Short mmCIF file of C-alpha atoms in Angstrom, two decimals:
data_model
loop_
_atom_site.label_atom_id
_atom_site.label_comp_id
_atom_site.label_asym_id
_atom_site.label_seq_id
_atom_site.Cartn_x
_atom_site.Cartn_y
_atom_site.Cartn_z
CA UNK A 1 -0.06 -0.05 -0.04
CA UNK A 2 0.82 3.63 -0.97
CA UNK A 3 1.91 6.04 1.79
CA UNK A 4 -0.72 8.27 2.40
CA UNK A 5 0.41 11.96 1.45
CA UNK A 6 -3.04 13.30 0.34
CA UNK A 7 -5.85 13.91 2.44
CA UNK A 8 -9.60 14.61 1.81
CA UNK A 9 -12.55 15.32 3.69
CA UNK A 10 -15.81 13.75 2.73
CA UNK A 11 -18.85 15.45 4.46
CA UNK A 12 -20.95 12.44 4.25
CA UNK A 13 -20.09 8.64 4.95
CA UNK A 14 -18.69 6.83 2.01
CA UNK A 15 -18.64 3.26 1.21
CA UNK A 16 -15.89 1.15 2.53
CA UNK A 17 -14.68 -0.04 -0.91
CA UNK A 18 -14.43 3.66 -2.03
CA UNK A 19 -12.36 4.52 0.95
CA UNK A 20 -10.08 1.37 0.35
CA UNK A 21 -9.67 2.58 -3.21
CA UNK A 22 -8.53 5.75 -2.23
CA UNK A 23 -6.17 4.62 0.39
CA UNK A 24 -4.75 2.48 -2.49
CA UNK A 25 -4.07 5.55 -4.35
CA UNK A 26 -2.31 7.13 -1.54
CA UNK A 27 -4.99 9.14 -0.46
CA UNK A 28 -6.40 9.37 3.33
CA UNK A 29 -10.00 9.83 3.79
CA UNK A 30 -11.76 11.57 6.83
CA UNK A 31 -15.68 11.43 6.96
CA UNK A 32 -17.53 13.71 9.05
CA UNK A 33 -21.37 14.40 8.28
CA UNK A 34 -22.45 17.90 8.17
CA UNK A 35 -25.99 17.12 7.79
CA UNK A 36 -28.44 14.80 9.12
CA UNK A 37 -31.94 13.79 7.59
CA UNK A 38 -35.10 12.55 9.35
CA UNK A 39 -38.19 11.38 7.88
CA UNK A 40 -41.34 13.76 7.96
CA UNK A 41 -44.23 11.54 7.60
CA UNK A 42 -47.11 13.02 9.44
CA UNK A 43 -50.45 11.28 9.49
CA UNK A 44 -51.56 13.62 6.71
CA UNK A 45 -48.27 13.26 4.58
CA UNK A 46 -48.71 9.51 4.98
CA UNK A 47 -52.47 9.72 3.40
CA UNK A 48 -51.21 11.84 0.53
CA UNK A 49 -48.53 9.23 -0.26
CA UNK A 50 -50.94 6.51 0.12
CA UNK A 51 -53.33 8.52 -2.65
CA UNK A 52 -50.45 8.93 -4.84
CA UNK A 53 -49.42 5.39 -4.78
CA UNK A 54 -52.51 4.27 -6.33
CA UNK A 55 -52.74 6.90 -8.99
CA UNK A 56 -51.27 7.24 -12.50
CA UNK A 57 -49.05 10.44 -11.42
CA UNK A 58 -45.82 12.04 -12.76
CA UNK A 59 -43.43 12.07 -9.67
CA UNK A 60 -40.41 13.96 -9.03
CA UNK A 61 -37.57 12.90 -6.93
CA UNK A 62 -34.34 15.10 -6.44
CA UNK A 63 -33.00 13.22 -3.58
CA UNK A 64 -32.14 9.78 -2.31
CA UNK A 65 -33.93 10.54 0.89
CA UNK A 66 -37.04 11.40 -0.34
CA UNK A 67 -37.12 8.06 -2.23
CA UNK A 68 -36.30 6.14 0.73
CA UNK A 69 -39.16 7.89 3.02
CA UNK A 70 -41.75 7.18 0.27
CA UNK A 71 -40.59 3.78 0.03
CA UNK A 72 -41.42 2.97 3.58
CA UNK A 73 -45.12 3.56 2.78
CA UNK A 74 -45.47 1.05 -0.01
CA UNK A 75 -46.55 -2.10 1.66
CA UNK A 76 -45.86 -4.20 -1.22
CA UNK A 77 -47.93 -1.95 -3.81
CA UNK A 78 -46.04 -1.35 -6.86
CA UNK A 79 -47.10 2.38 -8.26
CA UNK A 80 -46.69 2.77 -12.06
CA UNK A 81 -45.65 6.37 -12.12
CA UNK A 82 -43.61 8.42 -14.58
CA UNK A 83 -40.70 9.36 -12.78
CA UNK A 84 -38.20 12.49 -13.09
CA UNK A 85 -35.21 12.37 -11.17
CA UNK A 86 -31.63 14.02 -10.17
CA UNK A 87 -28.46 11.67 -9.57
CA UNK A 88 -27.24 8.23 -10.16
CA UNK A 89 -27.92 7.37 -6.85
CA UNK A 90 -31.57 8.47 -6.79
CA UNK A 91 -32.17 6.86 -9.99
CA UNK A 92 -30.66 3.46 -8.67
CA UNK A 93 -33.06 3.91 -5.63
CA UNK A 94 -36.08 4.35 -7.78
CA UNK A 95 -35.47 1.34 -9.63
CA UNK A 96 -34.82 -0.73 -6.59
CA UNK A 97 -38.06 0.35 -4.90
CA UNK A 98 -40.46 1.22 -7.62
CA UNK A 99 -39.71 -1.30 -10.39
CA UNK A 100 -42.75 -0.78 -12.20
CA UNK A 101 -42.30 3.06 -12.47
CA UNK A 102 -40.76 4.28 -15.59
CA UNK A 103 -37.94 6.93 -15.34
CA UNK A 104 -38.76 9.55 -18.03
CA UNK A 105 -35.93 11.72 -17.89
CA UNK A 106 -32.88 12.14 -15.35
CA UNK A 107 -30.53 15.07 -15.12
CA UNK A 108 -27.49 16.46 -13.03
CA UNK A 109 -29.29 19.60 -11.69
CA UNK A 110 -32.80 20.95 -10.70
CA UNK A 111 -32.94 23.10 -13.85
CA UNK A 112 -31.72 20.61 -16.43
CA UNK A 113 -34.49 18.34 -15.03
CA UNK A 114 -37.17 20.85 -15.18
CA UNK A 115 -36.15 21.64 -18.73
CA UNK A 116 -36.50 17.80 -19.71
CA UNK A 117 -40.09 17.99 -18.09
CA UNK A 118 -40.90 20.94 -20.04
CA UNK A 119 -39.55 19.87 -23.30
CA UNK A 120 -41.32 16.44 -23.21
CA UNK A 121 -44.61 17.65 -22.91
CA UNK A 122 -45.97 14.57 -21.20
CA UNK A 123 -47.41 15.95 -18.12
CA UNK A 124 -48.84 19.62 -16.88
CA UNK A 125 -49.13 18.18 -13.27
CA UNK A 126 -46.46 16.64 -10.90
CA UNK A 127 -46.00 15.28 -7.50
CA UNK A 128 -42.58 16.54 -6.08
CA UNK A 129 -41.52 14.53 -3.05
CA UNK A 130 -38.94 16.38 -1.16
CA UNK A 131 -37.28 17.90 1.86
CA UNK A 132 -38.04 21.02 3.98
CA UNK A 133 -35.05 22.60 2.55
CA UNK A 134 -35.66 22.03 -1.06
CA UNK A 135 -34.36 24.63 -3.30
CA UNK A 136 -36.65 26.76 -5.48
CA UNK A 137 -35.12 26.28 -8.89
CA UNK A 138 -37.21 23.39 -10.20
CA UNK A 139 -40.75 24.22 -8.79
CA UNK A 140 -40.34 27.85 -10.06
CA UNK A 141 -39.27 26.91 -13.41
CA UNK A 142 -42.23 24.50 -14.19
CA UNK A 143 -44.72 26.84 -12.32
CA UNK A 144 -43.34 29.52 -15.12
CA UNK A 145 -44.39 26.97 -17.89
CA UNK A 146 -47.75 26.06 -16.59
CA UNK A 147 -46.93 22.94 -14.92
CA UNK A 148 -48.66 22.62 -11.62
CA UNK A 149 -46.52 21.24 -8.66
CA UNK A 150 -47.70 19.71 -5.67
CA UNK A 151 -45.10 19.55 -3.17
CA UNK A 152 -44.91 16.91 -0.54
CA UNK A 153 -42.32 17.28 2.36
CA UNK A 154 -41.17 13.74 3.46
CA UNK A 155 -38.07 14.49 5.38
CA UNK A 156 -36.10 17.08 7.28
CA UNK A 157 -32.79 18.43 6.56
CA UNK A 158 -30.73 19.35 9.97
CA UNK A 159 -27.20 20.99 9.76
CA UNK A 160 -24.70 19.25 11.95
CA UNK A 161 -21.91 21.95 12.16
CA UNK A 162 -18.11 20.70 13.28
CA UNK A 163 -15.14 22.88 13.44
CA UNK A 164 -12.03 21.40 11.50
CA UNK A 165 -8.63 21.94 12.61
CA UNK A 166 -6.91 20.26 9.82
CA UNK A 167 -5.69 21.32 6.19
CA UNK A 168 -7.26 19.10 3.63
CA UNK A 169 -5.99 18.91 -0.08
CA UNK A 170 -9.62 18.20 -1.09
CA UNK A 171 -13.07 18.42 0.29
CA UNK A 172 -16.23 16.51 -1.18
CA UNK A 173 -19.72 18.15 -1.09
CA UNK A 174 -22.64 16.36 -1.85
CA UNK A 175 -25.63 18.80 -1.16
CA UNK A 176 -26.11 22.58 -1.04
CA UNK A 177 -27.07 22.20 2.68
CA UNK A 178 -23.79 20.33 3.60
CA UNK A 179 -21.99 23.66 2.06
CA UNK A 180 -23.86 25.81 3.92
CA UNK A 181 -23.36 23.80 7.43
CA UNK A 182 -19.43 23.60 6.63
CA UNK A 183 -18.96 27.32 6.13
CA UNK A 184 -20.79 28.06 9.05
CA UNK A 185 -17.89 27.23 11.36
CA UNK A 186 -14.89 26.79 8.61
CA UNK A 187 -12.86 28.30 6.18
CA UNK A 188 -10.58 26.80 3.44
CA UNK A 189 -6.93 27.39 2.67
CA UNK A 190 -6.38 28.63 -1.01
CA UNK A 191 -4.76 25.03 -1.99
CA UNK A 192 -7.70 23.05 -0.96
CA UNK A 193 -9.94 21.90 -4.01
CA UNK A 194 -13.56 21.64 -3.73
CA UNK A 195 -15.41 18.61 -5.20
CA UNK A 196 -18.98 19.10 -5.88
CA UNK A 197 -21.36 16.60 -6.73
CA UNK A 198 -23.39 18.63 -8.94
CA UNK A 199 -23.93 22.24 -10.54
CA UNK A 200 -26.08 23.27 -7.83
CA UNK A 201 -23.86 22.02 -4.86
CA UNK A 202 -20.87 23.94 -6.98
CA UNK A 203 -23.01 27.19 -7.26
CA UNK A 204 -23.58 27.17 -3.47
CA UNK A 205 -19.84 26.74 -2.78
CA UNK A 206 -19.07 29.56 -4.95
CA UNK A 207 -20.99 31.83 -2.32
CA UNK A 208 -18.65 30.90 0.32
CA UNK A 209 -15.17 30.30 -1.18
CA UNK A 210 -13.13 31.38 -4.01
CA UNK A 211 -11.25 27.88 -4.25
CA UNK A 212 -10.97 25.91 -7.29
CA UNK A 213 -14.19 23.86 -7.73
CA UNK A 214 -14.70 20.50 -9.76
CA UNK A 215 -17.94 19.19 -10.56
CA UNK A 216 -18.44 15.35 -10.76
CA UNK A 217 -18.81 13.90 -14.11
CA UNK A 218 -21.75 11.86 -12.70
CA UNK A 219 -24.02 12.87 -9.68
CA UNK A 220 -22.86 9.87 -7.53
CA UNK A 221 -20.85 9.89 -4.57
CA UNK A 222 -18.35 7.14 -5.68
CA UNK A 223 -17.91 9.03 -9.14
CA UNK A 224 -17.16 12.16 -7.04
CA UNK A 225 -14.70 10.40 -4.99
CA UNK A 226 -13.25 8.74 -8.00
CA UNK A 227 -12.89 12.20 -9.51
CA UNK A 228 -11.04 13.67 -6.59
CA UNK A 229 -8.50 10.64 -6.53
CA UNK A 230 -7.76 11.28 -10.19
CA UNK A 231 -7.14 15.21 -10.05
CA UNK A 232 -5.52 14.94 -6.68
CA UNK A 233 -3.18 12.25 -7.80
CA UNK A 234 -2.04 14.05 -10.87
CA UNK A 235 -1.42 16.99 -8.97
CA UNK A 236 0.73 15.39 -6.65
CA UNK A 237 2.64 13.72 -9.60
CA UNK A 238 3.39 17.17 -11.44
#
């Protein structure tokens, strides 16, 4: 095994296999969560989910947390939705929990997904399963194009601030909420490279830092770490 001479901070837990791959490339990875999510399934929300499950609905998921929250209410039902989603992990979970649903479009950002929904002209009414800290871009863009958005909050996002007393070569961000949580109590040295899972997360990071920001080619936590390994390994060998 190579000696670790590059350090990365991941702002959410990673798969053990991914961390082992990083270590094998001479990269040490610290994992510290800067947000937590909790389900928000009130009696009213559960009734809404149950009604949607048995309807011919067009459904939007922009988070794996929303998919998992809704999946707890299936009870062997198999909804046959048209689904629109963001991110590779979200898409994988949709296929896992809703095998009879059809993913009509997926994208790497909220605005890109909104454009695909609009361009498809397949629906003018969508159910948006989201968290309490969801961003405005997607519902606003759809509303501007006469698509009715019914928002159903199914989880809460809680910031968990930590003060970091260590210098990292790279830092991985997986959501705008994690970016906001991190920069409430931390700053970065100029040499630290920021790696963002998507363009929305990158845009948020730009509000807090002038550091170099690299966006993952695919909205997946494993692919984001792979990108960091590739970039930082090249830097250290220059």
